[in-house]
CSV table of C-alpha atoms in Angstrom, one decimal:
chain,number,residue,atom,x,y,z
A,30,MET,CA,-2.2,-3.2,0.9
A,31,ARG,CA,-3.0,-2.8,-2.8
A,32,GLY,CA,-2.9,1.0,-2.3
A,33,THR,CA,0.5,0.8,-0.7
A,34,ALA,CA,1.8,-1.3,-3.6
A,35,LEU,CA,0.4,1.1,-6.2
A,36,TYR,CA,1.9,4.0,-4.3
A,37,LEU,CA,5.4,2.4,-4.2
A,38,LEU,CA,5.1,1.4,-7.9
A,39,GLY,CA,4.2,5.0,-8.8
A,40,ARG,CA,7.1,6.4,-6.7
A,41,GLY,CA,9.4,3.9,-8.3
A,42,GLY,CA,8.4,5.1,-11.8
A,43,GLN,CA,8.9,8.7,-10.7
A,44,ALA,CA,12.3,7.9,-9.4
A,45,LEU,CA,13.3,6.3,-12.7
A,46,LEU,CA,12.0,9.3,-14.6
A,47,VAL,CA,14.0,11.7,-12.4
A,48,LEU,CA,17.2,9.6,-12.8
A,49,TRP,CA,16.8,9.4,-16.6
A,50,ALA,CA,16.1,13.2,-16.8
A,51,ALA,CA,19.2,14.0,-14.7
A,52,PHE,CA,21.4,11.7,-16.7
A,53,SER,CA,20.1,12.9,-20.1
A,54,LEU,CA,20.3,16.6,-19.2
A,55,SER,CA,23.9,16.3,-17.9
A,56,PHE,CA,24.9,14.4,-21.0
A,57,VAL,CA,23.4,17.0,-23.4
A,58,ILE,CA,25.0,19.9,-21.5
A,59,LEU,CA,28.5,18.3,-21.3
A,60,TYR,CA,28.5,17.3,-25.0
A,61,ALA,CA,27.3,20.7,-26.0
A,62,LEU,CA,30.5,22.3,-24.6
A,63,PRO,CA,33.0,23.3,-27.4
A,64,SER,CA,36.1,21.8,-25.7
A,65,ASP,CA,37.3,18.2,-26.0
A,66,PRO,CA,38.0,16.2,-22.8
A,67,VAL,CA,40.8,14.2,-24.5
A,68,SER,CA,42.6,17.5,-25.5
A,69,ILE,CA,42.1,18.9,-22.0
A,70,MET,CA,43.6,15.7,-20.5
A,71,LEU,CA,46.6,15.8,-22.8
A,72,ASN,CA,47.2,19.6,-22.2
A,73,GLN,CA,47.1,19.1,-18.4
A,74,SER,CA,49.5,16.2,-18.5
A,75,GLY,CA,51.8,18.1,-20.9
A,76,GLU,CA,51.6,15.3,-23.5
A,77,GLN,CA,49.8,17.2,-26.2
A,78,SER,CA,52.9,18.0,-28.2
A,79,THR,CA,54.3,14.4,-27.9
A,80,VAL,CA,51.2,12.5,-28.9
A,81,ASN,CA,50.4,12.0,-32.5
A,82,GLN,CA,46.9,12.1,-34.1
A,83,GLN,CA,46.7,8.3,-34.2
A,84,GLN,CA,47.1,8.1,-30.4
A,85,VAL,CA,44.6,10.9,-29.9
A,86,ALA,CA,42.1,9.1,-32.2
A,87,ALA,CA,42.7,5.9,-30.2
A,88,LEU,CA,41.9,7.7,-26.9
A,89,ARG,CA,38.8,9.2,-28.4
A,90,ALA,CA,37.7,5.7,-29.6
A,91,GLN,CA,38.4,4.3,-26.2
A,92,TYR,CA,35.8,6.6,-24.7
A,93,HIS,CA,33.5,6.4,-27.7
A,94,LEU,CA,34.0,10.1,-28.4
A,95,ASP,CA,34.3,9.4,-32.1
A,96,GLU,CA,30.8,8.0,-32.4
A,97,PRO,CA,27.7,10.0,-33.4
A,98,LEU,CA,26.0,11.7,-30.4
A,99,ALA,CA,23.0,9.4,-30.4
A,100,VAL,CA,25.3,6.3,-30.3
A,101,GLN,CA,27.3,7.8,-27.5
A,102,TYR,CA,24.1,8.5,-25.5
A,103,GLY,CA,22.9,5.0,-26.1
A,104,ILE,CA,26.2,3.4,-24.9
A,105,ALA,CA,26.4,5.7,-21.9
A,106,LEU,CA,22.7,5.1,-20.9
A,107,TRP,CA,23.1,1.3,-21.3
A,108,HIS,CA,26.1,1.3,-19.0
A,109,ALA,CA,24.4,3.6,-16.5
A,110,VAL,CA,21.4,1.3,-16.3
A,111,GLN,CA,23.9,-1.3,-15.1
A,112,LEU,CA,25.4,1.3,-12.6
A,113,ASP,CA,28.6,1.3,-14.7
A,114,PHE,CA,29.8,4.8,-15.5
A,115,GLY,CA,33.2,3.6,-16.8
A,116,ASN,CA,36.5,5.2,-16.0
A,117,SER,CA,37.5,8.8,-15.5
A,118,ILE,CA,38.9,10.4,-18.7
A,119,GLN,CA,41.4,12.4,-16.7
A,120,SER,CA,42.6,9.9,-14.1
A,121,GLY,CA,41.6,6.5,-15.6
A,122,GLN,CA,40.2,5.4,-12.2
A,123,PRO,CA,36.8,3.8,-12.2
A,124,VAL,CA,34.0,6.3,-11.5
A,125,SER,CA,32.4,4.0,-8.9
A,126,ALA,CA,35.7,3.8,-7.0
A,127,SER,CA,36.1,7.6,-7.1
A,128,LEU,CA,32.6,8.1,-5.7
A,129,ALA,CA,33.0,5.4,-3.1
A,130,GLU,CA,36.2,7.2,-1.9
A,131,ALA,CA,34.7,10.7,-1.9
A,132,LEU,CA,31.2,10.0,-0.6
A,133,PRO,CA,32.0,9.2,3.1
A,134,LYS,CA,33.9,12.5,3.4
A,135,THR,CA,31.1,14.6,2.0
A,136,ALA,CA,28.4,12.6,3.9
A,137,ALA,CA,30.2,13.4,7.2
A,138,LEU,CA,30.4,17.1,6.4
A,139,ALA,CA,26.7,17.2,5.2
A,140,LEU,CA,25.4,15.3,8.2
A,141,VAL,CA,27.3,17.3,10.8
A,142,SER,CA,26.3,20.5,9.0
A,143,LEU,CA,22.6,19.5,9.0
A,144,ALA,CA,22.7,18.7,12.7
A,145,VAL,CA,24.3,22.1,13.5
A,146,ALA,CA,21.8,23.8,11.2
A,147,LEU,CA,18.9,22.2,12.9
A,148,VAL,CA,20.1,23.2,16.3
A,149,LEU,CA,20.7,26.8,15.3
A,150,GLY,CA,17.6,27.2,13.2
A,151,VAL,CA,15.1,25.5,15.6
A,152,SER,CA,16.7,27.4,18.6
A,153,LEU,CA,16.4,30.8,16.8
A,154,ALA,CA,12.8,30.1,15.8
A,155,LEU,CA,11.8,29.0,19.3
A,156,VAL,CA,13.5,32.0,21.0
A,157,ALA,CA,11.9,34.4,18.6
A,158,SER,CA,8.5,32.8,19.2
A,159,LEU,CA,8.9,33.1,23.0
A,160,THR,CA,10.0,36.7,22.9
A,161,ARG,CA,7.1,39.0,23.7
A,162,ARG,CA,8.8,42.4,23.1
A,163,ARG,CA,8.5,43.4,19.5
A,164,TRP,CA,11.9,44.8,18.7
A,165,PRO,CA,14.0,41.9,20.0
A,166,ARG,CA,11.6,39.5,18.2
A,167,ASP,CA,11.9,41.4,14.9
A,168,LEU,CA,15.6,41.5,15.3
A,169,LEU,CA,15.8,37.7,15.8
A,170,LEU,CA,13.4,37.1,12.9
A,171,GLY,CA,15.5,39.4,10.7
A,172,LEU,CA,18.7,37.4,11.2
A,173,PRO,CA,17.8,34.5,8.9
A,174,ALA,CA,17.1,36.8,6.0
A,175,VAL,CA,20.6,38.3,6.4
A,176,ALA,CA,22.2,34.8,6.7
A,177,VAL,CA,20.3,33.5,3.6
A,178,SER,CA,21.6,36.4,1.5
A,179,LEU,CA,25.3,35.7,2.3
A,180,PRO,CA,27.1,33.8,-0.5
A,181,THR,CA,28.6,30.5,0.7
A,182,PHE,CA,32.0,31.2,-0.6
A,183,TRP,CA,32.1,34.6,1.1
A,184,VAL,CA,31.1,33.0,4.5
A,185,GLY,CA,33.8,30.4,4.0
A,186,LEU,CA,36.5,32.9,3.2
A,187,LEU,CA,35.4,35.1,6.1
A,188,LEU,CA,35.7,32.2,8.5
A,189,LEU,CA,39.1,31.3,7.1
A,190,GLN,CA,40.3,34.9,7.6
A,191,TRP,CA,39.1,35.1,11.2
A,192,PHE,CA,39.5,31.6,12.7
A,193,SER,CA,42.4,30.2,10.6
A,194,PHE,CA,44.6,33.0,9.3
A,195,GLY,CA,43.9,35.5,12.0
A,196,TRP,CA,43.5,33.6,15.3
A,197,HIS,CA,44.9,30.2,14.2
A,198,TRP,CA,42.2,28.3,15.9
A,199,PHE,CA,41.4,25.8,13.1
A,200,PRO,CA,43.3,24.5,10.1
A,201,ALA,CA,42.6,26.2,6.8
A,202,MET,CA,42.4,23.1,4.6
A,203,GLY,CA,42.4,19.3,4.6
A,204,ASN,CA,40.4,16.4,6.0
A,205,GLN,CA,42.5,15.5,9.0
A,206,GLY,CA,40.7,15.4,12.3
A,207,PHE,CA,37.7,17.0,13.8
A,208,ALA,CA,39.2,20.5,13.8
A,209,SER,CA,39.4,20.5,10.0
A,210,LEU,CA,35.6,19.9,10.0
A,211,VAL,CA,34.6,22.9,12.1
A,212,LEU,CA,34.9,25.8,9.6
A,213,PRO,CA,33.4,23.9,6.6
A,214,THR,CA,30.5,22.8,8.8
A,215,LEU,CA,29.8,26.4,9.9
A,216,THR,CA,30.0,27.5,6.2
A,217,LEU,CA,27.3,25.0,5.2
A,218,ALA,CA,25.2,25.3,8.4
A,219,ILE,CA,24.8,29.1,8.5
A,220,PRO,CA,22.6,29.5,5.3
A,221,THR,CA,20.8,26.2,5.9
A,222,SER,CA,19.9,27.1,9.5
A,223,ALA,CA,18.6,30.5,8.2
A,224,VAL,CA,16.2,28.7,5.9
A,225,ILE,CA,15.0,26.4,8.7
A,226,ALA,CA,14.6,29.3,11.1
A,227,GLN,CA,12.5,31.3,8.6
A,228,VAL,CA,10.1,28.5,7.7
A,229,LEU,CA,9.8,27.2,11.3
A,230,ALA,CA,9.2,30.7,12.8
A,231,ARG,CA,6.4,31.4,10.3
A,232,SER,CA,4.9,27.9,10.9
A,233,LEU,CA,5.1,28.4,14.7
A,234,ALA,CA,3.3,31.8,14.4
A,235,ALA,CA,0.6,30.3,12.2
A,236,THR,CA,0.1,27.2,14.5
A,237,ALA,CA,0.0,29.4,17.6
A,238,ARG,CA,-3.1,31.2,16.3
A,239,LEU,CA,-5.1,27.9,16.0
A,240,PRO,CA,-8.1,27.4,18.4
A,241,PHE,CA,-6.5,24.4,20.1
A,242,VAL,CA,-3.7,26.6,21.4
A,243,ASP,CA,-6.1,28.9,23.0
A,244,ALA,CA,-7.8,26.0,24.7
A,245,LEU,CA,-4.5,24.7,26.0
A,246,ARG,CA,-3.6,28.2,27.4
A,247,ALA,CA,-7.1,28.3,29.1
A,248,LYS,CA,-6.3,25.1,30.9
A,249,GLY,CA,-3.3,26.9,32.5
A,250,LEU,CA,-0.4,25.4,30.5
A,251,SER,CA,2.7,27.7,30.4
A,252,PRO,CA,3.7,29.2,27.1
A,253,LEU,CA,6.9,27.2,27.0
A,254,ARG,CA,5.1,23.9,27.5
A,255,VAL,CA,2.4,24.7,24.9
A,256,LEU,CA,5.1,25.7,22.4
A,257,LEU,CA,7.4,22.7,23.0
A,258,THR,CA,4.8,19.9,23.4
A,259,HIS,CA,2.0,20.9,21.1
A,260,VAL,CA,2.8,23.8,18.7
A,261,LEU,CA,6.3,22.6,17.7
A,262,HIS,CA,5.0,19.1,16.8
A,263,ASN,CA,2.5,20.6,14.3
A,264,ALA,CA,4.7,23.4,13.1
A,265,VAL,CA,7.6,21.1,12.1
A,266,ILE,CA,5.8,19.6,9.1
A,267,PRO,CA,6.7,22.4,6.7
A,268,ILE,CA,10.4,21.7,7.5
A,269,LEU,CA,9.9,18.1,6.2
A,270,SER,CA,8.5,19.5,3.0
A,271,LEU,CA,11.7,21.5,2.6
A,272,SER,CA,13.9,18.4,3.2
A,273,GLY,CA,14.6,18.0,-0.5
A,274,VAL,CA,15.6,21.6,-0.9
A,275,ILE,CA,17.8,21.5,2.2
A,276,VAL,CA,19.6,18.4,0.9
A,277,GLY,CA,20.0,20.0,-2.5
A,278,SER,CA,21.5,23.1,-1.0
A,279,LEU,CA,23.9,21.0,1.1
A,280,LEU,CA,25.0,19.1,-2.0
A,281,ALA,CA,25.4,22.3,-4.0
A,282,GLY,CA,27.1,24.1,-1.1
A,283,SER,CA,29.6,21.2,-0.7
A,284,VAL,CA,31.0,22.0,-4.1
A,285,VAL,CA,31.9,25.5,-3.0
A,286,THR,CA,32.9,24.6,0.6
A,287,GLU,CA,35.2,21.7,-0.3
A,288,THR,CA,36.8,23.9,-2.9
A,289,VAL,CA,37.4,26.8,-0.5
A,290,PHE,CA,38.8,24.5,2.2
A,291,SER,CA,40.6,22.2,-0.1
A,292,ARG,CA,38.7,19.2,1.2
A,293,GLU,CA,38.4,15.9,-0.6
A,294,GLY,CA,34.8,14.9,-1.3
A,295,VAL,CA,32.1,14.6,-3.9
A,296,GLY,CA,31.8,18.4,-4.2
A,297,ARG,CA,35.4,18.9,-5.1
A,298,LEU,CA,35.3,15.8,-7.3
A,299,ALA,CA,32.4,17.3,-9.2
A,300,GLN,CA,34.1,20.7,-9.5
A,301,GLY,CA,37.3,19.2,-10.9
A,302,ALA,CA,35.3,16.9,-13.3
A,303,VAL,CA,33.3,19.8,-14.7
A,304,SER,CA,36.3,22.0,-15.2
A,305,THR,CA,38.1,19.2,-17.2
A,306,GLN,CA,34.9,18.0,-18.9
A,307,ASP,CA,35.3,14.6,-17.4
A,308,ILE,CA,32.0,13.3,-18.6
A,309,PRO,CA,31.8,9.9,-16.9
A,310,VAL,CA,32.6,11.4,-13.5
A,311,VAL,CA,30.1,14.3,-13.8
A,312,GLN,CA,27.4,11.9,-14.8
A,313,GLY,CA,28.2,9.6,-11.9
A,314,VAL,CA,28.0,12.5,-9.5
A,315,VAL,CA,24.7,13.8,-11.1
A,316,VAL,CA,23.0,10.3,-10.8
A,317,LEU,CA,24.3,10.0,-7.2
A,318,ALA,CA,22.9,13.4,-6.3
A,319,ALA,CA,19.5,12.4,-7.9
A,320,LEU,CA,19.4,9.2,-6.0
A,321,ILE,CA,20.0,11.0,-2.7
A,322,PHE,CA,17.3,13.5,-3.5
A,323,ILE,CA,14.8,10.7,-4.4
A,324,ALA,CA,15.6,8.8,-1.2
A,325,VAL,CA,15.2,11.8,1.0
A,326,ASN,CA,11.8,12.7,-0.5
A,327,LEU,CA,10.6,9.1,-0.2
A,328,LEU,CA,11.6,9.1,3.4
A,329,VAL,CA,9.7,12.3,4.0
A,330,ASP,CA,6.6,10.9,2.4
A,331,LEU,CA,6.8,7.9,4.8
A,332,LEU,CA,7.3,10.2,7.8
A,333,TYR,CA,4.3,12.5,7.0
A,334,PRO,CA,1.6,10.1,8.3
A,335,LEU,CA,3.5,9.6,11.6
A,336,LEU,CA,3.6,13.3,12.3
A,337,ASP,CA,0.2,14.3,11.0
A,338,PRO,CA,-2.8,12.0,11.9
A,339,ARG,CA,-4.9,13.8,9.2
A,340,ILE,CA,-2.6,12.4,6.5
A,341,ARG,CA,-2.7,9.0,8.1
A,342,GLY,CA,-6.5,9.0,8.0
A,343,ALA,CA,-6.6,10.2,4.4
A,344,ALA,CA,-4.3,7.4,3.4
A,345,ARG,CA,-6.8,4.9,4.9
C-alpha cells in the first residue's frame, strides 16, 4: 500500500513537471515571435486604421501585454494553475469554452481513427506472421514502411481527390454526419496503423522464437491458435509502450487533417491560434494535449501488470 502511494505521488510530481514545462515552453516560444497579437487582431478585423494608439494600449493592457515578460509569465502561470486561461485575443471567447466546444469533435475523430488503425495494423501484422512464403511476407511487411513515409496532408489531399472530387462518395469538408468522418479517419489511421503493424510484426516474430512456443507446437496446437492465444498476448506489450507516441501523432495529425478537411476541432483551433499568435488559446491547447499524454501514459503503466505477470511480481 505504501509502495502504491509513493508511486502515485511520484507520478503526480512528474505530471506537474510535464505540465509546467509544456506551459513554459509554449509561453517562451509565443512571446519570442516578432509580431504582436493585438496588431494581428486589428488587421484581420480591418480596424487598424480606425483605432488610435490609446485604444491599442488599452487592449494591450487588458491582456497584460504591456507588462515585463516575467510579470506576464507569472500572471499567466497563476491563472493556469487555477485552470483559467482567460479569453481568446482574437475572438474574445473564454478559452475553456472554445476547448470544450472543439474537444468532442477531435476526440470522436481520434478515437475512430485509433480503432481503425488498430484493426488495420494488427490484421496486417497477423497475416504477415502467418504467411509462410517469403516474398508475400516481405511484401506485407514492406507496406507499413511505405505508409509511414507518406505525409499526412498528402494522404488527405489524395483521398479528397479520389473519393470526394473524383467519385463524389464522401463530402470534402465539414462535421456533418458519419460520411464526413470517413476520409479524415483514413487520413489519420493509415500512418498510425503502419506504426502499429511495424512494431507488432517485429514483436510477434521475436515472441514466436521463444522456447514456450516450440513447446506449444510440440503439443499439436495449430499455428493460428498458438499465434492468437499465446504469442499475440505477449507480443502486444510493446504496442502499449508506444501508446504515448501514438496519441501524440494523432493529436499532431489532427491539426493537419482538420485543416485539410475544414473540420472544426482542437487541431484547427490550434492552427488558427498559432497563425494569429493567440497566446491564451495556444497555451490552453498545449496544456490540454499534455494532460491527455500524461493520462494515457498513466493508464498504460496501470495496464502493464495485468498483461505481463513478471511486472506484477516485480511490483510485489
